[in-house]
PDB file of C-alpha atoms and ligand atoms in Angstrom:
ATOM      1  CA  MET G   1      34.950 -11.927   0.036  1.00  0.00           C
ATOM      2  CA  GLY G   2      34.783  -8.158  -0.209  1.00  0.00           C
ATOM      3  CA  VAL G   3      35.148  -6.743  -3.714  1.00  0.00           C
ATOM      4  CA  ASP G   4      35.685  -3.046  -4.389  1.00  0.00           C
ATOM      5  CA  GLY G   5      35.617  -3.227  -8.154  1.00  0.00           C
ATOM      6  CA  ASP G   6      35.097  -5.460 -11.131  1.00  0.00           C
ATOM      7  CA  GLY G   7      38.082  -7.652 -10.307  1.00  0.00           C
ATOM      8  CA  GLU G   8      41.757  -7.468 -11.156  1.00  0.00           C
ATOM      9  CA  PRO G   9      42.626  -3.757 -11.822  1.00  0.00           C
ATOM     10  CA  SER G  10      44.146  -3.840 -15.351  1.00  0.00           C
ATOM     11  CA  LEU G  11      41.454  -6.275 -16.536  1.00  0.00           C
ATOM     12  CA  ASN G  12      38.845  -4.029 -14.975  1.00  0.00           C
ATOM     13  CA  VAL G  13      40.131  -0.984 -16.882  1.00  0.00           C
ATOM     14  CA  ALA G  14      40.276  -2.936 -20.152  1.00  0.00           C
ATOM     15  CA  MET G  15      36.727  -4.257 -19.740  1.00  0.00           C
ATOM     16  CA  ARG G  16      35.451  -0.829 -18.786  1.00  0.00           C
ATOM     17  CA  SER G  17      36.786   0.759 -21.976  1.00  0.00           C
ATOM     18  CA  LEU G  18      35.555  -2.189 -24.059  1.00  0.00           C
ATOM     19  CA  SER G  19      32.102  -1.811 -22.524  1.00  0.00           C
ATOM     20  CA  GLU G  20      31.703   1.762 -23.847  1.00  0.00           C
ATOM     21  CA  ILE G  21      32.301   1.184 -27.570  1.00  0.00           C
ATOM     22  CA  GLY G  22      30.937   3.978 -29.771  1.00  0.00           C
ATOM     23  CA  GLY G  23      29.368   5.818 -26.854  1.00  0.00           C
ATOM     24  CA  ARG G  24      27.026   2.876 -26.118  1.00  0.00           C
ATOM     25  CA  ARG G  25      27.214   1.372 -22.679  1.00  0.00           C
ATOM     26  CA  LEU G  26      27.263  -2.402 -23.094  1.00  0.00           C
ATOM     27  CA  PRO G  27      26.844  -4.282 -19.840  1.00  0.00           C
ATOM     28  CA  PHE G  28      27.696  -7.767 -21.128  1.00  0.00           C
ATOM     29  CA  LEU G  29      31.327  -6.686 -21.416  1.00  0.00           C
ATOM     30  CA  ARG G  30      31.533  -5.919 -17.707  1.00  0.00           C
ATOM     31  CA  TRP G  31      32.532  -8.579 -15.222  1.00  0.00           C
ATOM     32  CA  SER G  32      30.462  -6.982 -12.451  1.00  0.00           C
ATOM     33  CA  ALA G  33      27.294  -7.400 -14.547  1.00  0.00           C
ATOM     34  CA  TRP G  34      28.059 -11.108 -15.012  1.00  0.00           C
ATOM     35  CA  ARG G  35      28.854 -11.422 -11.328  1.00  0.00           C
ATOM     36  CA  MET G  36      25.458  -9.899 -10.518  1.00  0.00           C
ATOM     37  CA  ALA G  37      23.690 -12.268 -12.946  1.00  0.00           C
ATOM     38  CA  LEU G  38      25.509 -15.257 -11.429  1.00  0.00           C
ATOM     39  CA  GLY G  39      24.405 -14.042  -7.997  1.00  0.00           C
ATOM     40  CA  MET G  40      20.730 -13.755  -8.978  1.00  0.00           C
ATOM     41  CA  ARG G  41      19.592 -16.568  -6.676  1.00  0.00           C
ATOM     42  CA  HIS G  42      21.409 -14.952  -3.779  1.00  0.00           C
ATOM     43  CA  LEU G  43      20.063 -11.564  -4.850  1.00  0.00           C
ATOM     44  CA  THR G  44      16.402 -12.585  -4.866  1.00  0.00           C
ATOM     45  CA  LYS G  45      16.759 -14.374  -1.510  1.00  0.00           C
ATOM     46  CA  HIS G  46      18.950 -11.999   0.492  1.00  0.00           C
ATOM     47  CA  TRP G  47      18.610  -8.838  -1.666  1.00  0.00           C
ATOM     48  CA  GLN G  48      22.376  -8.486  -1.846  1.00  0.00           C
ATOM     49  CA  VAL G  49      24.596  -9.671  -4.722  1.00  0.00           C
ATOM     50  CA  GLY G  50      26.779 -11.699  -2.368  1.00  0.00           C
ATOM     51  CA  ASP G  51      30.211 -10.216  -3.152  1.00  0.00           C
ATOM     52  CA  GLY G  52      30.108  -7.314  -0.695  1.00  0.00           C
ATOM     53  CA  ARG G  53      29.412  -4.589  -3.264  1.00  0.00           C
ATOM     54  CA  GLU G  54      26.639  -3.008  -1.148  1.00  0.00           C
ATOM     55  CA  GLU G  55      29.009  -2.502   1.797  1.00  0.00           C
ATOM     56  CA  ALA G  56      31.720  -1.355  -0.653  1.00  0.00           C
ATOM     57  CA  LEU G  57      29.305   1.271  -2.000  1.00  0.00           C
ATOM     58  CA  ALA G  58      28.645   2.668   1.488  1.00  0.00           C
ATOM     59  CA  ARG G  59      32.394   2.948   2.102  1.00  0.00           C
ATOM     60  CA  TYR G  60      32.937   4.534  -1.324  1.00  0.00           C
ATOM     61  CA  VAL G  61      30.345   7.229  -0.589  1.00  0.00           C
ATOM     62  CA  THR G  62      31.567   7.999   2.933  1.00  0.00           C
ATOM     63  CA  ASP G  63      35.235   8.033   1.771  1.00  0.00           C
ATOM     64  CA  ASN G  64      34.771  10.139  -1.382  1.00  0.00           C
ATOM     65  CA  VAL G  65      31.905  12.551  -0.706  1.00  0.00           C
ATOM     66  CA  ALA G  66      31.931  15.488   1.710  1.00  0.00           C
ATOM     67  CA  ALA G  67      29.427  15.098   4.538  1.00  0.00           C
ATOM     68  CA  GLY G  68      26.191  16.879   3.681  1.00  0.00           C
ATOM     69  CA  ASP G  69      26.763  16.869  -0.092  1.00  0.00           C
ATOM     70  CA  LEU G  70      23.523  15.363  -1.458  1.00  0.00           C
ATOM     71  CA  ASP G  71      24.354  15.949  -5.150  1.00  0.00           C
ATOM     72  CA  GLY G  72      27.824  14.537  -4.555  1.00  0.00           C
ATOM     73  CA  ALA G  73      26.397  11.388  -2.955  1.00  0.00           C
ATOM     74  CA  ILE G  74      24.064  10.753  -5.909  1.00  0.00           C
ATOM     75  CA  GLU G  75      26.911  11.291  -8.393  1.00  0.00           C
ATOM     76  CA  ALA G  76      29.205   9.012  -6.378  1.00  0.00           C
ATOM     77  CA  VAL G  77      26.714   6.121  -6.426  1.00  0.00           C
ATOM     78  CA  ASP G  78      26.356   6.438 -10.214  1.00  0.00           C
ATOM     79  CA  ARG G  79      30.151   6.624 -10.635  1.00  0.00           C
ATOM     80  CA  PHE G  80      30.588   3.510  -8.471  1.00  0.00           C
ATOM     81  CA  CYS G  81      28.077   1.650 -10.650  1.00  0.00           C
ATOM     82  CA  TYR G  82      29.669   2.745 -13.955  1.00  0.00           C
ATOM     83  CA  GLU G  83      33.292   2.305 -12.897  1.00  0.00           C
ATOM     84  CA  ARG G  84      33.288  -0.418 -10.242  1.00  0.00           C
ATOM     85  CA  SER G  85      30.291  -2.654  -9.607  1.00  0.00           C
ATOM     86  CA  VAL G  86      26.955  -2.329 -11.355  1.00  0.00           C
ATOM     87  CA  MET G  87      23.979  -2.374  -8.959  1.00  0.00           C
ATOM     88  CA  MET G  88      20.194  -2.610  -9.207  1.00  0.00           C
ATOM     89  CA  ASN G  89      19.595   1.068  -8.377  1.00  0.00           C
ATOM     90  CA  VAL G  90      17.079   2.970 -10.489  1.00  0.00           C
ATOM     91  CA  GLY G  91      20.154   4.697 -11.958  1.00  0.00           C
ATOM     92  CA  ASP G  92      20.673   8.111 -13.543  1.00  0.00           C
ATOM     93  CA  GLU G  93      18.543   7.717 -16.720  1.00  0.00           C
ATOM     94  CA  LYS G  94      15.413   6.305 -15.050  1.00  0.00           C
ATOM     95  CA  GLY G  95      16.160   8.422 -11.990  1.00  0.00           C
ATOM     96  CA  ARG G  96      15.408  11.545 -14.022  1.00  0.00           C
ATOM     97  CA  ILE G  97      11.929  10.132 -14.826  1.00  0.00           C
ATOM     98  CA  LEU G  98      11.380   9.601 -11.099  1.00  0.00           C
ATOM     99  CA  ASP G  99      12.641  13.134 -10.304  1.00  0.00           C
ATOM    100  CA  GLU G 100      10.236  14.705 -12.799  1.00  0.00           C
ATOM    101  CA  ALA G 101       7.253  12.695 -11.525  1.00  0.00           C
ATOM    102  CA  ILE G 102       7.978  13.843  -7.973  1.00  0.00           C
ATOM    103  CA  ARG G 103       8.402  17.483  -9.023  1.00  0.00           C
ATOM    104  CA  ARG G 104       5.085  17.393 -10.933  1.00  0.00           C
ATOM    105  CA  ALA G 105       3.224  15.786  -8.009  1.00  0.00           C
ATOM    106  CA  GLY G 106       4.663  18.025  -5.262  1.00  0.00           C
ATOM    107  CA  PRO G 107       3.962  15.330  -2.627  1.00  0.00           C
ATOM    108  CA  LYS G 108       4.150  15.802   1.156  1.00  0.00           C
ATOM    109  CA  ARG G 109       4.140  12.154   2.244  1.00  0.00           C
ATOM    110  CA  LEU G 110       5.989   9.633   0.102  1.00  0.00           C
ATOM    111  CA  LEU G 111       6.456   5.877   0.390  1.00  0.00           C
ATOM    112  CA  GLU G 112       9.230   3.912  -1.281  1.00  0.00           C
ATOM    113  CA  VAL G 113       8.981   0.109  -1.379  1.00  0.00           C
ATOM    114  CA  GLY G 114      12.379  -1.517  -1.975  1.00  0.00           C
ATOM    115  CA  THR G 115      15.073   0.897  -0.796  1.00  0.00           C
ATOM    116  CA  TYR G 116      18.172  -1.274  -1.358  1.00  0.00           C
ATOM    117  CA  CYS G 117      21.143   1.034  -0.620  1.00  0.00           C
ATOM    118  CA  GLY G 118      19.235   4.333  -0.664  1.00  0.00           C
ATOM    119  CA  TYR G 119      20.056   5.678  -4.135  1.00  0.00           C
ATOM    120  CA  SER G 120      16.454   6.390  -5.198  1.00  0.00           C
ATOM    121  CA  ALA G 121      15.775   7.753  -1.707  1.00  0.00           C
ATOM    122  CA  LEU G 122      18.571  10.314  -2.225  1.00  0.00           C
ATOM    123  CA  ARG G 123      17.050  11.355  -5.563  1.00  0.00           C
ATOM    124  CA  THR G 124      13.522  11.420  -4.108  1.00  0.00           C
ATOM    125  CA  ILE G 125      14.561  13.658  -1.213  1.00  0.00           C
ATOM    126  CA  ARG G 126      16.311  16.049  -3.617  1.00  0.00           C
ATOM    127  CA  ALA G 127      13.194  16.301  -5.809  1.00  0.00           C
ATOM    128  CA  MET G 128      10.475  16.451  -3.127  1.00  0.00           C
ATOM    129  CA  PRO G 129       9.262  19.674  -1.434  1.00  0.00           C
ATOM    130  CA  ALA G 130      11.263  20.930   1.557  1.00  0.00           C
ATOM    131  CA  ASP G 131       8.500  20.024   4.030  1.00  0.00           C
ATOM    132  CA  ALA G 132       7.904  16.521   2.638  1.00  0.00           C
ATOM    133  CA  HIS G 133       8.921  13.267   4.321  1.00  0.00           C
ATOM    134  CA  LEU G 134       9.881   9.964   2.718  1.00  0.00           C
ATOM    135  CA  TYR G 135       9.119   6.564   4.291  1.00  0.00           C
ATOM    136  CA  CYS G 136      11.289   3.743   2.969  1.00  0.00           C
ATOM    137  CA  VAL G 137      10.398   0.059   3.341  1.00  0.00           C
ATOM    138  CA  GLU G 138      13.319  -2.352   2.880  1.00  0.00           C
ATOM    139  CA  LEU G 139      13.195  -6.090   3.539  1.00  0.00           C
ATOM    140  CA  SER G 140      16.913  -6.575   4.239  1.00  0.00           C
ATOM    141  CA  GLU G 141      18.173  -5.259   7.591  1.00  0.00           C
ATOM    142  CA  ASP G 142      21.708  -5.052   6.107  1.00  0.00           C
ATOM    143  CA  ASN G 143      20.525  -2.934   3.171  1.00  0.00           C
ATOM    144  CA  ALA G 144      18.410  -0.755   5.472  1.00  0.00           C
ATOM    145  CA  ALA G 145      21.499  -0.064   7.617  1.00  0.00           C
ATOM    146  CA  ILE G 146      23.556   0.833   4.513  1.00  0.00           C
ATOM    147  CA  ALA G 147      20.793   3.140   3.254  1.00  0.00           C
ATOM    148  CA  ARG G 148      20.593   4.899   6.630  1.00  0.00           C
ATOM    149  CA  ARG G 149      24.399   5.414   6.620  1.00  0.00           C
ATOM    150  CA  ILE G 150      24.382   6.868   3.092  1.00  0.00           C
ATOM    151  CA  LEU G 151      21.372   9.123   3.782  1.00  0.00           C
ATOM    152  CA  ALA G 152      22.960  10.370   7.017  1.00  0.00           C
ATOM    153  CA  HIS G 153      26.270  11.039   5.251  1.00  0.00           C
ATOM    154  CA  ALA G 154      24.448  13.016   2.541  1.00  0.00           C
ATOM    155  CA  GLY G 155      22.897  15.150   5.300  1.00  0.00           C
ATOM    156  CA  VAL G 156      19.310  14.031   4.705  1.00  0.00           C
ATOM    157  CA  GLY G 157      18.863  11.374   7.381  1.00  0.00           C
ATOM    158  CA  ASP G 158      16.117  13.432   9.033  1.00  0.00           C
ATOM    159  CA  ARG G 159      14.063  13.638   5.809  1.00  0.00           C
ATOM    160  CA  ALA G 160      13.527   9.896   5.477  1.00  0.00           C
ATOM    161  CA  THR G 161      12.489   7.064   7.796  1.00  0.00           C
ATOM    162  CA  VAL G 162      13.791   3.629   6.802  1.00  0.00           C
ATOM    163  CA  VAL G 163      11.526   0.839   8.074  1.00  0.00           C
ATOM    164  CA  THR G 164      12.696  -2.790   7.853  1.00  0.00           C
ATOM    165  CA  GLY G 165       9.986  -5.129   6.621  1.00  0.00           C
ATOM    166  CA  THR G 166       7.605  -5.815   3.763  1.00  0.00           C
ATOM    167  CA  LEU G 167       4.061  -4.709   3.049  1.00  0.00           C
ATOM    168  CA  GLY G 168       3.168  -8.416   2.726  1.00  0.00           C
ATOM    169  CA  ASP G 169       3.639  -9.160   6.429  1.00  0.00           C
ATOM    170  CA  ASP G 170       0.855  -6.799   7.687  1.00  0.00           C
ATOM    171  CA  HIS G 171       2.904  -5.863  10.731  1.00  0.00           C
ATOM    172  CA  THR G 172       4.923  -3.391   8.619  1.00  0.00           C
ATOM    173  CA  MET G 173       1.734  -1.700   7.426  1.00  0.00           C
ATOM    174  CA  ASP G 174       0.418  -1.632  11.001  1.00  0.00           C
ATOM    175  CA  GLU G 175       3.683   0.015  12.089  1.00  0.00           C
ATOM    176  CA  LEU G 176       3.349   2.660   9.370  1.00  0.00           C
ATOM    177  CA  GLU G 177      -0.156   3.418  10.672  1.00  0.00           C
ATOM    178  CA  SER G 178       0.571   3.328  14.413  1.00  0.00           C
ATOM    179  CA  ALA G 179       4.049   4.900  14.495  1.00  0.00           C
ATOM    180  CA  HIS G 180       4.027   7.101  11.378  1.00  0.00           C
ATOM    181  CA  SER G 181       0.391   8.270  11.010  1.00  0.00           C
ATOM    182  CA  PHE G 182      -0.371   6.506   7.730  1.00  0.00           C
ATOM    183  CA  GLY G 183      -4.125   6.319   7.191  1.00  0.00           C
ATOM    184  CA  PRO G 184      -6.876   6.953   4.644  1.00  0.00           C
ATOM    185  CA  GLY G 185      -5.995   9.702   2.176  1.00  0.00           C
ATOM    186  CA  THR G 186      -2.601  10.491   3.743  1.00  0.00           C
ATOM    187  CA  LEU G 187      -0.297   9.276   0.979  1.00  0.00           C
ATOM    188  CA  ASP G 188       0.685  11.423  -2.017  1.00  0.00           C
ATOM    189  CA  PHE G 189       3.370   9.415  -3.803  1.00  0.00           C
ATOM    190  CA  VAL G 190       4.642   5.816  -3.979  1.00  0.00           C
ATOM    191  CA  PHE G 191       7.727   4.427  -5.709  1.00  0.00           C
ATOM    192  CA  VAL G 192       7.732   0.633  -6.137  1.00  0.00           C
ATOM    193  CA  ASP G 193      11.092  -0.987  -6.913  1.00  0.00           C
ATOM    194  CA  HIS G 194      11.132  -4.258  -4.919  1.00  0.00           C
ATOM    195  CA  ASP G 195      10.148  -7.885  -5.680  1.00  0.00           C
ATOM    196  CA  LYS G 196       8.496  -7.577  -9.113  1.00  0.00           C
ATOM    197  CA  ALA G 197       5.876 -10.254  -8.293  1.00  0.00           C
ATOM    198  CA  ALA G 198       4.824  -8.161  -5.283  1.00  0.00           C
ATOM    199  CA  TYR G 199       4.105  -4.916  -7.194  1.00  0.00           C
ATOM    200  CA  LEU G 200       0.403  -5.603  -7.774  1.00  0.00           C
ATOM    201  CA  PRO G 201      -0.343  -7.408  -4.478  1.00  0.00           C
ATOM    202  CA  ASP G 202       1.338  -4.587  -2.551  1.00  0.00           C
ATOM    203  CA  LEU G 203      -0.502  -1.904  -4.524  1.00  0.00           C
ATOM    204  CA  ARG G 204      -3.756  -3.708  -3.649  1.00  0.00           C
ATOM    205  CA  ARG G 205      -2.742  -3.751   0.029  1.00  0.00           C
ATOM    206  CA  ILE G 206      -2.144   0.008  -0.087  1.00  0.00           C
ATOM    207  CA  MET G 207      -5.532   0.517  -1.778  1.00  0.00           C
ATOM    208  CA  GLN G 208      -7.317  -1.751   0.749  1.00  0.00           C
ATOM    209  CA  ARG G 209      -6.046   0.525   3.534  1.00  0.00           C
ATOM    210  CA  ARG G 210      -7.156   3.535   1.434  1.00  0.00           C
ATOM    211  CA  TRP G 211      -3.866   5.342   2.065  1.00  0.00           C
ATOM    212  CA  LEU G 212      -3.788   7.012  -1.381  1.00  0.00           C
ATOM    213  CA  ARG G 213      -5.549  10.293  -1.845  1.00  0.00           C
ATOM    214  CA  PRO G 214      -7.145  10.941  -5.257  1.00  0.00           C
ATOM    215  CA  GLY G 215      -4.400  12.540  -7.363  1.00  0.00           C
ATOM    216  CA  ALA G 216      -1.661  10.519  -5.689  1.00  0.00           C
ATOM    217  CA  VAL G 217       1.028   9.205  -8.057  1.00  0.00           C
ATOM    218  CA  VAL G 218       2.590   5.731  -8.122  1.00  0.00           C
ATOM    219  CA  VAL G 219       5.823   5.204 -10.086  1.00  0.00           C
ATOM    220  CA  ALA G 220       6.984   1.644 -10.825  1.00  0.00           C
ATOM    221  CA  ASP G 221      10.494   0.684 -11.973  1.00  0.00           C
ATOM    222  CA  ASN G 222      11.512  -2.415 -14.008  1.00  0.00           C
ATOM    223  CA  VAL G 223       8.096  -3.042 -15.547  1.00  0.00           C
ATOM    224  CA  ARG G 224       9.790  -4.541 -18.649  1.00  0.00           C
ATOM    225  CA  ILE G 225      12.992  -5.986 -17.110  1.00  0.00           C
ATOM    226  CA  PRO G 226      12.890  -8.055 -14.907  1.00  0.00           C
ATOM    227  CA  GLY G 227       9.220  -7.330 -15.623  1.00  0.00           C
ATOM    228  CA  ALA G 228       5.943  -6.836 -13.756  1.00  0.00           C
ATOM    229  CA  PRO G 229       3.380  -8.051 -16.355  1.00  0.00           C
ATOM    230  CA  GLU G 230       0.419  -8.374 -13.962  1.00  0.00           C
ATOM    231  CA  TYR G 231       0.982  -4.854 -12.706  1.00  0.00           C
ATOM    232  CA  ARG G 232       1.176  -3.526 -16.276  1.00  0.00           C
ATOM    233  CA  SER G 233      -2.018  -5.396 -17.300  1.00  0.00           C
ATOM    234  CA  TYR G 234      -3.872  -4.089 -14.254  1.00  0.00           C
ATOM    235  CA  MET G 235      -2.908  -0.498 -15.077  1.00  0.00           C
ATOM    236  CA  ARG G 236      -4.015  -0.990 -18.694  1.00  0.00           C
ATOM    237  CA  GLU G 237      -7.391  -2.383 -17.587  1.00  0.00           C
ATOM    238  CA  GLU G 238      -7.896   0.473 -15.153  1.00  0.00           C
ATOM    239  CA  GLN G 239      -6.822   3.212 -17.584  1.00  0.00           C
ATOM    240  CA  GLY G 240      -9.262   6.111 -17.218  1.00  0.00           C
ATOM    241  CA  ARG G 241     -11.094   4.339 -14.368  1.00  0.00           C
ATOM    242  CA  ALA G 242      -9.142   4.061 -11.112  1.00  0.00           C
ATOM    243  CA  TRP G 243      -5.839   5.094 -12.712  1.00  0.00           C
ATOM    244  CA  ARG G 244      -4.352   7.180 -15.490  1.00  0.00           C
ATOM    245  CA  THR G 245      -0.952   5.787 -16.529  1.00  0.00           C
ATOM    246  CA  VAL G 246       1.900   7.035 -18.666  1.00  0.00           C
ATOM    247  CA  GLU G 247       4.443   4.415 -19.773  1.00  0.00           C
ATOM    248  CA  HIS G 248       7.956   5.866 -19.998  1.00  0.00           C
ATOM    249  CA  ARG G 249      10.193   4.003 -22.468  1.00  0.00           C
ATOM    250  CA  THR G 250      13.736   3.972 -21.138  1.00  0.00           C
ATOM    251  CA  HIS G 251      16.680   1.643 -20.501  1.00  0.00           C
ATOM    252  CA  VAL G 252      17.725  -0.742 -17.758  1.00  0.00           C
ATOM    253  CA  GLU G 253      20.016   1.044 -15.317  1.00  0.00           C
ATOM    254  CA  TYR G 254      23.657   1.819 -16.152  1.00  0.00           C
ATOM    255  CA  GLN G 255      23.635   0.673 -19.790  1.00  0.00           C
ATOM    256  CA  THR G 256      22.002   1.532 -23.111  1.00  0.00           C
ATOM    257  CA  MET G 257      21.396  -1.885 -24.686  1.00  0.00           C
ATOM    258  CA  LEU G 258      18.398  -3.273 -22.772  1.00  0.00           C
ATOM    259  CA  ARG G 259      15.107  -1.400 -22.851  1.00  0.00           C
ATOM    260  CA  ASP G 260      12.943  -0.968 -19.759  1.00  0.00           C
ATOM    261  CA  LEU G 261       9.640   0.669 -18.843  1.00  0.00           C
ATOM    262  CA  VAL G 262       8.828   2.966 -15.940  1.00  0.00           C
ATOM    263  CA  LEU G 263       5.109   3.429 -15.241  1.00  0.00           C
ATOM    264  CA  GLU G 264       3.791   6.668 -13.774  1.00  0.00           C
ATOM    265  CA  SER G 265       0.175   6.255 -12.620  1.00  0.00           C
ATOM    266  CA  GLU G 266      -2.142   8.876 -11.173  1.00  0.00           C
ATOM    267  CA  TYR G 267      -4.804   7.529  -8.803  1.00  0.00           C
ATOM    268  CA  LEU G 268      -8.212   8.813  -9.832  1.00  0.00           C
ATOM    269  CA  GLY G 269      -9.991   7.530  -6.701  1.00  0.00           C
ATOM    270  CA  GLY G 270     -13.137   5.447  -6.478  1.00  0.00           C
TER     271      GLY G 270
HETATM  272 MG1   MG Z   1      14.737  -1.124 -10.009  1.00  0.00          MG
END
C-alpha cells in the first residue's frame, strides 16, 4: 500500500499539531513514527519502512521542487519528514554537523556508506568543494534508484556515483578500486550511516585497504541511537593514537526529545 502521509488527513493534521507542543517536536505523537517503529524488522532487512514512503518521497521532491534546485530539494525532504512521513535521514539538525565537518575538511574524494534516499548525499554535495566527487554505497537497489532520481532532479547527479552493494561483500570494495580509482591514500572523507553493527568492521575494511590519507575525516551518525557502542569504544581507545575524535551531542532526526551522538574523527595515520 502506498502512503503519502501519516494516514487519514484530519487525523494527520491533529497529530502534527499535537506533536509540536511548546515548540518541542515530540515524535511519539506522530503516527508515521509508530509506523516506522512497527516496520523495524522490515526496515533492517530490506532497508525500507514497508509502506511506500521512500517512493512517496521521490515523487514529492520531483513534484514540488524545480529541477536543478539543490537547496529546494534538501528543504523538501525535511518538510516531507516533518509534515508527512518521518524517515531515517540524518535530518536538518545533525545535517548541519555533517555540513560543517565537510567544510572544515575540504575533501576531494568522499565516501558515504548507507545512502538510503540520498538526503545526506544532497547535503554533502552542497558542502563539498566544487571539484570534489562523492561515492555512495547503498545496499538496497530500490533505495539506490530513488537516490539517483532525487540527485538527478536536484541537478547534482554528475557529482555523485551511487554504487549498489556493501563494503562487507569485498566485491563492492574491488569495484571502487577497479572502476573508481580508490586506493591507498586516496580518500579524504567518509560518512557512515548504515547498519550500526557494521560501522567498526567496515571502518577496519577501509583501513586494511589503506584508502584513508592522514588527515582524512570520518563522521558517524546514530552513535547513541540506535547506537554503535563498539565503534564508540574503539574511537575512545584510539584517541590521540590513530584517531582524534570529537563527539557532537545532538538529537535523533526530526524531533527534539531523544538525544543522539555524531562522531567526527580525524585519522592521524600509522
Ligand atoms: Mg542515520
